[in-house]
mmCIF file of C-alpha atoms in Angstrom:
data_model
loop_
_atom_site.group_PDB
_atom_site.id
_atom_site.type_symbol
_atom_site.label_atom_id
_atom_site.label_comp_id
_atom_site.label_asym_id
_atom_site.label_seq_id
_atom_site.Cartn_x
_atom_site.Cartn_y
_atom_site.Cartn_z
ATOM 1 C CA MET A 962 -0.304 -24.188 -5.491
ATOM 2 C CA SER A 963 -0.679 -23.405 -9.119
ATOM 3 C CA GLY A 964 2.603 -24.021 -10.856
ATOM 4 C CA SER A 965 5.229 -26.625 -11.382
ATOM 5 C CA LEU A 966 6.662 -27.719 -8.074
ATOM 6 C CA LEU A 967 9.177 -29.738 -10.012
ATOM 7 C CA ARG A 968 10.586 -26.669 -11.685
ATOM 8 C CA LEU A 969 10.594 -24.822 -8.381
ATOM 9 C CA VAL A 970 12.583 -27.376 -6.486
ATOM 10 C CA CYS A 971 15.047 -27.899 -9.325
ATOM 11 C CA THR A 972 16.060 -24.279 -8.810
ATOM 12 C CA ALA A 973 15.745 -24.390 -5.018
ATOM 13 C CA ALA A 974 19.400 -23.703 -4.406
ATOM 14 C CA VAL A 975 19.198 -20.499 -6.423
ATOM 15 C CA ALA A 976 15.704 -19.571 -5.297
ATOM 16 C CA ALA A 977 16.523 -19.966 -1.623
ATOM 17 C CA GLY A 978 19.111 -17.228 -1.840
ATOM 18 C CA ALA A 979 16.755 -14.968 -3.744
ATOM 19 C CA LEU A 980 13.830 -15.594 -1.442
ATOM 20 C CA LEU A 981 15.757 -14.920 1.712
ATOM 21 C CA ALA A 982 17.542 -11.830 0.467
ATOM 22 C CA PRO A 983 16.299 -8.395 1.616
ATOM 23 C CA SER A 984 13.630 -7.079 -0.720
ATOM 24 C CA PRO A 985 10.484 -4.934 -0.802
ATOM 25 C CA ALA A 986 7.259 -6.615 0.246
ATOM 26 C CA ALA A 987 3.797 -7.791 -0.727
ATOM 27 C CA ALA A 988 1.262 -10.593 -0.988
ATOM 28 C CA VAL A 989 2.502 -14.119 -1.600
ATOM 29 C CA PRO A 990 -0.223 -15.853 -3.611
ATOM 30 C CA ASP A 991 -1.598 -19.193 -2.513
ATOM 31 C CA PRO A 992 -0.099 -22.285 -4.119
ATOM 32 C CA GLY A 993 -3.371 -23.655 -5.345
ATOM 33 C CA PRO A 994 -6.832 -24.978 -4.669
ATOM 34 C CA THR A 995 -7.973 -26.411 -1.394
ATOM 35 C CA THR A 996 -10.589 -28.416 -3.222
ATOM 36 C CA GLY A 997 -10.449 -32.009 -4.450
ATOM 37 C CA ALA A 998 -8.222 -34.491 -2.637
ATOM 38 C CA ALA A 999 -6.574 -31.706 -0.644
ATOM 39 C CA ALA A 1000 -9.888 -30.260 0.579
ATOM 40 C CA GLY A 1001 -10.174 -29.475 4.249
ATOM 41 C CA ALA A 1002 -6.482 -28.564 4.485
ATOM 42 C CA GLY A 1003 -5.577 -26.111 7.164
ATOM 43 C CA GLY A 1004 -3.961 -28.094 9.937
ATOM 44 C CA ALA A 1005 -0.406 -27.709 11.146
ATOM 45 C CA ALA A 1006 2.287 -28.067 8.530
ATOM 46 C CA ALA A 1007 4.460 -30.572 10.315
ATOM 47 C CA VAL A 1008 6.647 -32.085 7.663
ATOM 48 C CA GLY A 1009 7.340 -35.489 9.208
ATOM 49 C CA GLU A 1010 8.880 -38.186 7.035
ATOM 50 C CA PRO A 1011 8.039 -37.287 3.389
ATOM 51 C CA GLY A 1012 8.495 -40.865 2.201
ATOM 52 C CA GLN A 1013 5.772 -42.076 4.575
ATOM 53 C CA ARG A 1014 3.202 -39.385 3.818
ATOM 54 C CA SER A 1015 0.517 -39.282 1.140
ATOM 55 C CA VAL A 1016 0.648 -36.803 -1.724
ATOM 56 C CA ALA A 1017 -2.525 -35.176 -0.385
ATOM 57 C CA ALA A 1018 -0.919 -34.673 3.040
ATOM 58 C CA LEU A 1019 2.238 -33.208 1.494
ATOM 59 C CA LEU A 1020 0.166 -30.869 -0.650
ATOM 60 C CA THR A 1021 -1.805 -29.813 2.421
ATOM 61 C CA ASP A 1022 1.429 -29.005 4.257
ATOM 62 C CA LEU A 1023 2.819 -27.042 1.360
ATOM 63 C CA GLN A 1024 -0.399 -25.070 0.889
ATOM 64 C CA LYS A 1025 -0.454 -24.249 4.597
ATOM 65 C CA LEU A 1026 3.132 -23.033 4.485
ATOM 66 C CA TYR A 1027 2.416 -20.829 1.481
ATOM 67 C CA ARG A 1028 -0.678 -19.370 3.143
ATOM 68 C CA ASP A 1029 1.297 -18.612 6.302
ATOM 69 C CA ALA A 1030 3.938 -16.835 4.227
ATOM 70 C CA GLU A 1031 1.209 -15.014 2.324
ATOM 71 C CA SER A 1032 -0.458 -13.792 5.499
ATOM 72 C CA ALA A 1033 2.858 -12.582 6.922
ATOM 73 C CA THR A 1034 3.639 -10.802 3.675
ATOM 74 C CA GLU A 1035 0.305 -8.989 3.609
ATOM 75 C CA LYS A 1036 1.011 -7.675 7.103
ATOM 76 C CA TYR A 1037 4.421 -6.516 5.897
ATOM 77 C CA ASN A 1038 2.826 -4.802 2.890
ATOM 78 C CA ALA A 1039 0.234 -3.005 4.986
ATOM 79 C CA THR A 1040 2.938 -1.759 7.363
ATOM 80 C CA ALA A 1041 5.104 -0.651 4.433
ATOM 81 C CA GLU A 1042 2.197 1.389 3.077
ATOM 82 C CA LYS A 1043 1.560 2.981 6.490
ATOM 83 C CA LEU A 1044 5.266 3.730 6.834
ATOM 84 C CA GLU A 1045 5.318 5.518 3.480
ATOM 85 C CA LYS A 1046 2.393 7.722 4.535
ATOM 86 C CA GLN A 1047 3.980 8.353 7.926
ATOM 87 C CA ARG A 1048 7.204 9.498 6.289
ATOM 88 C CA ALA A 1049 5.202 11.932 4.161
ATOM 89 C CA ASP A 1050 3.496 13.253 7.319
ATOM 90 C CA VAL A 1051 6.855 13.720 9.029
ATOM 91 C CA ALA A 1052 8.220 15.617 6.023
ATOM 92 C CA ARG A 1053 5.109 17.817 5.857
ATOM 93 C CA LEU A 1054 5.231 18.627 9.582
ATOM 94 C CA ASP A 1055 8.962 19.317 9.424
ATOM 95 C CA ALA A 1056 8.388 21.796 6.583
ATOM 96 C CA ARG A 1057 5.622 23.548 8.539
ATOM 97 C CA LEU A 1058 7.785 23.618 11.670
ATOM 98 C CA THR A 1059 10.663 25.172 9.768
ATOM 99 C CA GLN A 1060 8.337 27.869 8.398
ATOM 100 C CA ALA A 1061 6.877 28.507 11.858
ATOM 101 C CA ARG A 1062 10.344 28.905 13.342
ATOM 102 C CA LEU A 1063 11.289 31.423 10.650
ATOM 103 C CA SER A 1064 8.074 33.336 11.342
ATOM 104 C CA LEU A 1065 8.809 33.224 15.069
ATOM 105 C CA ARG A 1066 12.274 34.610 14.472
ATOM 106 C CA ASP A 1067 10.820 37.512 12.470
ATOM 107 C CA SER A 1068 8.154 38.178 15.115
ATOM 108 C CA ARG A 1069 10.723 38.172 17.883
ATOM 109 C CA GLY A 1070 12.845 40.571 15.857
ATOM 110 C CA ALA A 1071 9.894 42.957 15.586
ATOM 111 C CA ALA A 1072 9.216 42.598 19.307
ATOM 112 C CA GLY A 1073 12.857 43.364 20.032
ATOM 113 C CA ARG A 1074 12.676 46.567 18.021
ATOM 114 C CA LEU A 1075 9.557 47.616 19.936
ATOM 115 C CA ALA A 1076 11.312 46.930 23.221
ATOM 116 C CA ARG A 1077 14.248 49.097 22.203
ATOM 117 C CA GLN A 1078 11.931 51.913 21.142
ATOM 118 C CA GLN A 1079 10.033 51.686 24.426
ATOM 119 C CA TYR A 1080 13.310 51.821 26.354
ATOM 120 C CA GLN A 1081 14.595 54.809 24.335
ATOM 121 C CA ASN A 1082 11.323 56.733 24.824
ATOM 122 C CA SER A 1083 10.875 55.807 28.477
ATOM 123 C CA GLY A 1084 11.987 59.265 29.659
ATOM 124 C CA GLU A 1085 9.451 61.146 27.554
ATOM 125 C CA ILE A 1086 6.566 63.023 29.169
ATOM 126 C CA SER A 1087 3.224 61.268 28.979
ATOM 127 C CA SER A 1088 0.850 62.081 26.148
ATOM 128 C CA TYR A 1089 -1.844 63.122 28.704
ATOM 129 C CA VAL A 1090 0.395 65.782 30.296
ATOM 130 C CA ARG A 1091 1.438 66.958 26.854
ATOM 131 C CA VAL A 1092 -2.192 67.676 25.983
ATOM 132 C CA LEU A 1093 -2.607 69.718 29.153
ATOM 133 C CA LEU A 1094 0.529 71.804 28.569
ATOM 134 C CA ALA A 1095 0.331 72.122 24.819
ATOM 135 C CA ARG A 1096 -0.191 75.517 23.155
ATOM 136 C CA ASP A 1097 -2.189 73.706 20.489
ATOM 137 C CA PRO A 1098 -4.258 71.008 22.275
ATOM 138 C CA GLN A 1099 -5.808 69.758 19.026
ATOM 139 C CA HIS A 1100 -2.356 69.100 17.591
ATOM 140 C CA ALA A 1101 -1.440 67.286 20.777
ATOM 141 C CA LEU A 1102 -4.619 65.199 20.552
ATOM 142 C CA ASP A 1103 -3.736 64.286 16.974
ATOM 143 C CA GLU A 1104 -0.316 63.176 18.164
ATOM 144 C CA GLY A 1105 -1.989 61.181 20.911
ATOM 145 C CA HIS A 1106 -4.072 59.358 18.326
ATOM 146 C CA VAL A 1107 -0.896 58.380 16.523
ATOM 147 C CA ILE A 1108 0.622 57.272 19.808
ATOM 148 C CA GLY A 1109 -2.481 55.182 20.463
ATOM 149 C CA GLN A 1110 -2.136 53.522 17.101
ATOM 150 C CA LEU A 1111 1.484 52.727 17.843
ATOM 151 C CA SER A 1112 0.505 51.209 21.178
ATOM 152 C CA GLN A 1113 -2.102 49.035 19.465
ATOM 153 C CA GLU A 1114 0.469 47.876 16.907
ATOM 154 C CA ARG A 1115 2.837 47.009 19.732
ATOM 155 C CA ALA A 1116 0.150 44.984 21.474
ATOM 156 C CA GLU A 1117 -0.657 43.175 18.227
ATOM 157 C CA THR A 1118 3.021 42.400 17.699
ATOM 158 C CA VAL A 1119 3.315 40.937 21.185
ATOM 159 C CA GLU A 1120 0.185 38.839 20.605
ATOM 160 C CA ARG A 1121 1.541 37.694 17.237
ATOM 161 C CA VAL A 1122 4.777 36.566 18.887
ATOM 162 C CA ALA A 1123 2.859 34.665 21.552
ATOM 163 C CA GLY A 1124 0.612 33.028 18.935
ATOM 164 C CA THR A 1125 3.575 32.027 16.788
ATOM 165 C CA GLU A 1126 5.300 30.519 19.815
ATOM 166 C CA ARG A 1127 2.218 28.460 20.649
ATOM 167 C CA ARG A 1128 1.897 27.287 17.047
ATOM 168 C CA THR A 1129 5.583 26.401 16.876
ATOM 169 C CA ASP A 1130 5.392 24.405 20.112
ATOM 170 C CA SER A 1131 2.320 22.535 18.841
ATOM 171 C CA LEU A 1132 4.007 21.704 15.530
ATOM 172 C CA ALA A 1133 7.169 20.576 17.334
ATOM 173 C CA ARG A 1134 5.115 18.146 19.455
ATOM 174 C CA ALA A 1135 3.252 16.850 16.388
ATOM 175 C CA ALA A 1136 6.511 16.388 14.470
ATOM 176 C CA ARG A 1137 8.031 14.499 17.388
ATOM 177 C CA SER A 1138 4.977 12.253 17.667
ATOM 178 C CA ALA A 1139 4.994 11.592 13.910
ATOM 179 C CA LEU A 1140 8.677 10.698 14.005
ATOM 180 C CA ASP A 1141 8.084 8.327 16.933
ATOM 181 C CA GLY A 1142 5.318 6.695 14.898
ATOM 182 C CA GLN A 1143 7.646 6.340 11.934
ATOM 183 C CA LEU A 1144 10.311 4.666 14.043
ATOM 184 C CA ALA A 1145 7.745 2.263 15.537
ATOM 185 C CA LEU A 1146 6.435 1.336 12.091
ATOM 186 C CA ALA A 1147 9.975 0.792 10.810
ATOM 187 C CA ALA A 1148 10.680 -1.600 13.698
ATOM 188 C CA GLN A 1149 7.381 -3.418 13.063
ATOM 189 C CA GLN A 1150 8.200 -3.700 9.357
ATOM 190 C CA LYS A 1151 11.597 -5.235 10.104
ATOM 191 C CA LYS A 1152 10.001 -7.815 12.394
ATOM 192 C CA GLN A 1153 7.418 -8.714 9.751
ATOM 193 C CA ARG A 1154 10.102 -8.952 7.071
ATOM 194 C CA ASP A 1155 11.975 -11.470 9.205
ATOM 195 C CA ASP A 1156 8.740 -13.421 9.692
ATOM 196 C CA VAL A 1157 8.185 -13.624 5.926
ATOM 197 C CA ARG A 1158 11.740 -14.834 5.378
ATOM 198 C CA LYS A 1159 11.320 -17.533 8.010
ATOM 199 C CA ARG A 1160 8.088 -18.797 6.477
ATOM 200 C CA LEU A 1161 9.562 -18.867 2.986
ATOM 201 C CA ALA A 1162 12.518 -20.776 4.399
ATOM 202 C CA ASP A 1163 10.024 -23.334 5.771
ATOM 203 C CA VAL A 1164 8.661 -23.767 2.236
ATOM 204 C CA GLU A 1165 12.156 -24.308 0.867
ATOM 205 C CA GLU A 1166 12.915 -26.824 3.615
ATOM 206 C CA LEU A 1167 9.859 -28.903 2.770
ATOM 207 C CA LEU A 1168 10.550 -28.808 -0.971
ATOM 208 C CA ALA A 1169 14.169 -29.772 -0.430
ATOM 209 C CA SER A 1170 13.069 -32.800 1.621
ATOM 210 C CA LEU A 1171 11.062 -34.293 -1.258
ATOM 211 C CA THR A 1172 12.262 -36.650 -3.939
ATOM 212 C CA VAL A 1173 11.917 -35.923 -7.650
ATOM 213 C CA ASP A 1174 9.152 -38.514 -7.883
ATOM 214 C CA GLN A 1175 7.252 -36.919 -5.010
ATOM 215 C CA LEU A 1176 7.560 -33.498 -6.604
ATOM 216 C CA ALA A 1177 6.304 -34.780 -9.935
ATOM 217 C CA GLU A 1178 3.366 -36.452 -8.217
ATOM 218 C CA LEU A 1179 2.599 -33.275 -6.270
ATOM 219 C CA ASP A 1180 2.604 -31.310 -9.522
ATOM 220 C CA ARG A 1181 0.162 -33.736 -11.164
ATOM 221 C CA PHE A 1182 -2.023 -33.840 -8.074
ATOM 222 C CA GLU A 1183 -2.149 -30.053 -7.885
ATOM 223 C CA LYS A 1184 -3.043 -29.585 -11.557
ATOM 224 C CA SER A 1185 -5.714 -32.263 -11.333
ATOM 225 C CA GLY A 1186 -7.276 -30.564 -8.311
ATOM 226 C CA ALA A 1187 -7.255 -27.190 -10.056
ATOM 227 C CA ALA A 1188 -8.851 -28.639 -13.190
ATOM 228 C CA LYS A 1189 -11.637 -30.289 -11.170
ATOM 229 C CA ALA A 1190 -12.281 -27.107 -9.191
ATOM 230 C CA GLN A 1191 -12.480 -25.092 -12.413
ATOM 231 C CA GLN A 1192 -14.844 -27.597 -14.005
ATOM 232 C CA ARG A 1193 -17.184 -27.472 -11.009
ATOM 233 C CA PHE A 1194 -17.089 -23.693 -10.904
ATOM 234 C CA MET A 1195 -17.846 -23.222 -14.600
ATOM 235 C CA ALA A 1196 -20.637 -25.815 -14.441
ATOM 236 C CA SER A 1197 -22.223 -23.980 -11.508
ATOM 237 C CA GLY A 1198 -23.259 -21.073 -13.717
ATOM 238 C CA ALA A 1199 -21.590 -18.560 -11.400
ATOM 239 C CA LEU A 1200 -20.226 -16.744 -14.455
ATOM 240 C CA SER A 1201 -22.828 -15.350 -16.826
ATOM 241 C CA SER A 1202 -22.299 -14.064 -20.370
ATOM 242 C CA GLU A 1203 -19.125 -12.117 -21.029
ATOM 243 C CA ARG A 1204 -19.162 -8.335 -20.591
ATOM 244 C CA PRO A 1205 -16.744 -5.910 -22.228
ATOM 245 C CA PRO A 1206 -14.457 -3.952 -19.892
ATOM 246 C CA SER A 1207 -14.406 -0.216 -19.313
ATOM 247 C CA ARG A 1208 -11.679 1.813 -20.990
ATOM 248 C CA GLU A 1209 -9.662 1.825 -17.748
ATOM 249 C CA GLY A 1210 -10.275 -1.888 -17.209
ATOM 250 C CA GLU A 1211 -8.995 -2.661 -20.690
ATOM 251 C CA GLU A 1212 -5.843 -0.602 -20.075
ATOM 252 C CA ALA A 1213 -5.227 -2.302 -16.723
ATOM 253 C CA LEU A 1214 -5.680 -5.739 -18.251
ATOM 254 C CA ARG A 1215 -3.412 -5.038 -21.224
ATOM 255 C CA TYR A 1216 -0.726 -3.834 -18.839
ATOM 256 C CA ALA A 1217 -1.041 -7.029 -16.763
ATOM 257 C CA VAL A 1218 -0.919 -9.231 -19.872
ATOM 258 C CA GLY A 1219 2.240 -7.382 -20.909
ATOM 259 C CA GLN A 1220 3.903 -8.546 -17.677
ATOM 260 C CA ILE A 1221 3.247 -12.256 -18.313
ATOM 261 C CA GLY A 1222 6.422 -14.291 -17.947
ATOM 262 C CA LYS A 1223 8.065 -11.899 -15.463
ATOM 263 C CA PRO A 1224 9.057 -13.436 -12.108
ATOM 264 C CA TYR A 1225 7.152 -13.233 -8.858
ATOM 265 C CA GLN A 1226 8.973 -11.468 -6.030
ATOM 266 C CA TRP A 1227 7.315 -10.677 -2.731
ATOM 267 C CA GLY A 1228 6.937 -6.930 -2.245
ATOM 268 C CA ALA A 1229 7.817 -6.069 -5.836
ATOM 269 C CA GLU A 1230 5.806 -3.543 -7.852
ATOM 270 C CA GLY A 1231 7.626 -3.826 -11.177
ATOM 271 C CA PRO A 1232 8.834 -3.239 -13.675
ATOM 272 C CA LYS A 1233 11.012 -6.376 -13.590
ATOM 273 C CA SER A 1234 9.049 -8.438 -11.048
ATOM 274 C CA TYR A 1235 5.805 -8.310 -9.072
ATOM 275 C CA ASP A 1236 3.872 -9.909 -6.292
ATOM 276 C CA CYS A 1237 0.131 -10.495 -6.672
ATOM 277 C CA SER A 1238 -1.156 -7.171 -5.346
ATOM 278 C CA GLY A 1239 1.844 -5.358 -6.780
ATOM 279 C CA LEU A 1240 0.695 -6.476 -10.236
ATOM 280 C CA THR A 1241 -2.946 -5.480 -9.743
ATOM 281 C CA SER A 1242 -2.190 -2.105 -8.123
ATOM 282 C CA GLN A 1243 0.346 -1.177 -10.804
ATOM 283 C CA ALA A 1244 -1.979 -2.265 -13.614
ATOM 284 C CA TRP A 1245 -4.735 0.029 -12.396
ATOM 285 C CA GLN A 1246 -2.251 2.796 -11.597
ATOM 286 C CA ARG A 1247 -1.158 2.713 -15.247
ATOM 287 C CA ALA A 1248 -4.809 2.884 -16.251
ATOM 288 C CA GLY A 1249 -5.151 6.161 -14.347
ATOM 289 C CA GLN A 1250 -7.113 4.696 -11.437
ATOM 290 C CA PRO A 1251 -4.979 4.360 -8.271
ATOM 291 C CA ILE A 1252 -6.128 1.587 -5.920
ATOM 292 C CA PRO A 1253 -4.874 0.331 -2.522
ATOM 293 C CA ARG A 1254 -1.569 -1.538 -2.520
ATOM 294 C CA THR A 1255 -2.545 -4.748 -0.718
ATOM 295 C CA SER A 1256 -5.098 -7.396 -1.640
ATOM 296 C CA GLN A 1257 -6.772 -7.030 1.758
ATOM 297 C CA GLU A 1258 -7.241 -3.283 1.328
ATOM 298 C CA GLN A 1259 -8.420 -3.793 -2.235
ATOM 299 C CA TRP A 1260 -11.099 -6.121 -0.888
ATOM 300 C CA ALA A 1261 -11.961 -3.781 1.986
ATOM 301 C CA GLN A 1262 -12.072 -0.483 0.088
ATOM 302 C CA LEU A 1263 -13.138 -1.174 -3.510
ATOM 303 C CA PRO A 1264 -16.793 -1.733 -4.489
ATOM 304 C CA ARG A 1265 -17.710 -5.415 -4.493
ATOM 305 C CA ILE A 1266 -19.537 -7.043 -7.375
ATOM 306 C CA PRO A 1267 -21.081 -10.509 -7.808
ATOM 307 C CA LEU A 1268 -19.031 -12.983 -9.803
ATOM 308 C CA SER A 1269 -21.920 -13.198 -12.262
ATOM 309 C CA LYS A 1270 -21.184 -9.599 -13.319
ATOM 310 C CA LEU A 1271 -17.425 -9.932 -13.794
ATOM 311 C CA ARG A 1272 -15.874 -8.035 -16.667
ATOM 312 C CA PRO A 1273 -12.230 -8.027 -17.815
ATOM 313 C CA GLY A 1274 -10.019 -5.921 -15.581
ATOM 314 C CA ASP A 1275 -12.032 -6.575 -12.422
ATOM 315 C CA LEU A 1276 -10.105 -7.944 -9.450
ATOM 316 C CA VAL A 1277 -10.776 -11.462 -8.178
ATOM 317 C CA ILE A 1278 -9.981 -11.937 -4.473
ATOM 318 C CA TYR A 1279 -9.048 -15.281 -2.901
ATOM 319 C CA PHE A 1280 -9.071 -16.952 0.535
ATOM 320 C CA PRO A 1281 -11.089 -15.910 3.617
ATOM 321 C CA GLU A 1282 -8.379 -13.438 4.664
ATOM 322 C CA ALA A 1283 -8.283 -11.809 1.172
ATOM 323 C CA THR A 1284 -4.580 -12.609 0.873
ATOM 324 C CA HIS A 1285 -4.407 -13.151 -2.884
ATOM 325 C CA VAL A 1286 -5.682 -11.229 -5.905
ATOM 326 C CA ALA A 1287 -5.728 -11.551 -9.705
ATOM 327 C CA LEU A 1288 -7.109 -9.631 -12.700
ATOM 328 C CA TYR A 1289 -10.017 -11.180 -14.548
ATOM 329 C CA LEU A 1290 -9.076 -11.922 -18.166
ATOM 330 C CA GLY A 1291 -12.357 -13.366 -19.393
ATOM 331 C CA ASP A 1292 -13.669 -16.831 -20.264
ATOM 332 C CA GLY A 1293 -13.147 -17.986 -16.692
ATOM 333 C CA MET A 1294 -9.432 -17.132 -16.642
ATOM 334 C CA VAL A 1295 -7.316 -14.652 -14.661
ATOM 335 C CA VAL A 1296 -3.866 -13.068 -14.910
ATOM 336 C CA GLN A 1297 -1.927 -13.465 -11.685
ATOM 337 C CA ALA A 1298 1.465 -13.427 -10.012
ATOM 338 C CA PRO A 1299 1.127 -16.785 -8.207
ATOM 339 C CA ARG A 1300 3.924 -17.234 -5.630
ATOM 340 C CA PRO A 1301 7.712 -17.272 -5.132
ATOM 341 C CA GLY A 1302 9.499 -19.404 -7.698
ATOM 342 C CA THR A 1303 6.859 -18.867 -10.393
ATOM 343 C CA LYS A 1304 6.146 -16.321 -13.128
ATOM 344 C CA ILE A 1305 3.165 -14.137 -13.943
ATOM 345 C CA LYS A 1306 0.727 -16.341 -15.816
ATOM 346 C CA VAL A 1307 -2.812 -17.017 -16.952
ATOM 347 C CA SER A 1308 -4.701 -19.374 -14.604
ATOM 348 C CA PRO A 1309 -8.206 -20.785 -14.183
ATOM 349 C CA ILE A 1310 -10.301 -18.492 -12.009
ATOM 350 C CA ALA A 1311 -11.023 -21.366 -9.577
ATOM 351 C CA ALA A 1312 -7.376 -22.411 -9.130
ATOM 352 C CA ASN A 1313 -7.596 -20.902 -5.622
ATOM 353 C CA PRO A 1314 -10.577 -20.694 -3.246
ATOM 354 C CA LEU A 1315 -12.654 -17.661 -4.322
ATOM 355 C CA LEU A 1316 -13.709 -14.976 -1.860
ATOM 356 C CA GLY A 1317 -15.306 -12.492 -4.256
ATOM 357 C CA ALA A 1318 -14.606 -9.721 -6.729
ATOM 358 C CA VAL A 1319 -14.199 -5.939 -6.701
ATOM 359 C CA ARG A 1320 -14.350 -3.278 -9.402
ATOM 360 C CA PRO A 1321 -11.962 -0.309 -9.234
ATOM 361 C CA ASP A 1322 -14.075 1.775 -11.652
ATOM 362 C CA PRO A 1323 -17.743 0.993 -10.914
ATOM 363 C CA GLY A 1324 -19.012 4.220 -12.469
ATOM 364 C CA GLU A 1325 -17.349 3.717 -15.856
ATOM 365 C CA LYS A 1326 -19.356 2.402 -18.793
ATOM 366 C CA PRO A 1327 -18.241 -0.705 -20.704
ATOM 367 C CA LEU A 1328 -16.698 -0.307 -24.136
ATOM 368 C CA ARG A 1329 -18.971 -0.754 -27.123
ATOM 369 C CA SER A 1330 -16.270 -2.614 -28.995
ATOM 370 C CA TYR A 1331 -13.622 -4.764 -27.349
ATOM 371 C CA THR A 1332 -10.924 -7.098 -28.598
ATOM 372 C CA PRO A 1333 -9.292 -9.226 -25.873
ATOM 373 C CA PRO A 1334 -5.523 -8.733 -25.528
ATOM 374 C CA LYS A 1335 -3.375 -11.230 -27.349
ATOM 375 C CA LEU A 1336 -1.370 -13.423 -24.992
ATOM 376 C CA PRO A 1337 2.394 -13.625 -25.567
ATOM 377 C CA GLU A 1338 3.562 -16.699 -27.439
ATOM 378 C CA GLY A 1339 4.538 -19.452 -25.047
ATOM 379 C CA ALA A 1340 2.909 -17.603 -22.138
ATOM 380 C CA PRO A 1341 2.998 -19.762 -18.974
ATOM 381 C CA LEU A 1342 -0.344 -21.304 -18.021
#
């Protein structure tokens, strides 16, 4: 967790309705570090009696619930992306099938005309006999050549009709298969959406079971753990001297900074709200460098870099399953969309367990001159 649990629960009645309402999808960021007193968390999130449980145990439960929701959301996001591509494939195949059917109609029309001509000329004497009986055999041979050409054209027309029929049948099968795939993905997406809603409801249930004092203590405990994790990370020397971003990295970062203060919403890609990977993918899209939609695909497909070579605009990936992502701001800080109930904010880079970093534009040179973006006044931290 990396925000005020107290503020979240105070708006739980409103948030619960928003969280459980139908919406797009994406990665739910982790609630905070698994270091410090909450280290080793990962067991079952049985709530039990809140009044009899330690703050560390409650924080462990809450972190586990958020990670479960995050994992379910990433699956939903990946399916949503596949579904979008599948719909494009269906539309493309449908367009090709329509064109093939029009071509087949034209070919069959030409074949029909040939059939009528053949029927109308069926009583004519053969071209061979005509040569034998002709007064001018050369003229008859010339006519025979023309007749031969016509026969070849007829054969080509028949073959064209047969080829068009085969192509149309093949496209019809492909279109049917693509549509079946689309329907299966849509059903899978609905199931995953319901799973995300259930897991977010579990979070709300736990928060609603806590007292104001417990929530305040959780908030303090969480911030203390994040501060200690950040201090250890910075002291480790994992980050070396600051590097300026590329032109695209600067644009992506400035876009992300411009979204600070907007609410998190799972599956959202802006402009009014975002989830974690929605923010990073849109920031780089605006910079002219499209990247994968989900944090897991960003980790899997983009070039990885050591943390010691981070530059502003690079993406920092969190948790072993790569289920959370943020943009590196500089000076050991990131811009992120944390989780439901929070807003886009600046956070310490070590507020969540680090997996690694990726660079969307590895071939671009860093700027010679760079001024970090100015944070909005009163920006949430």
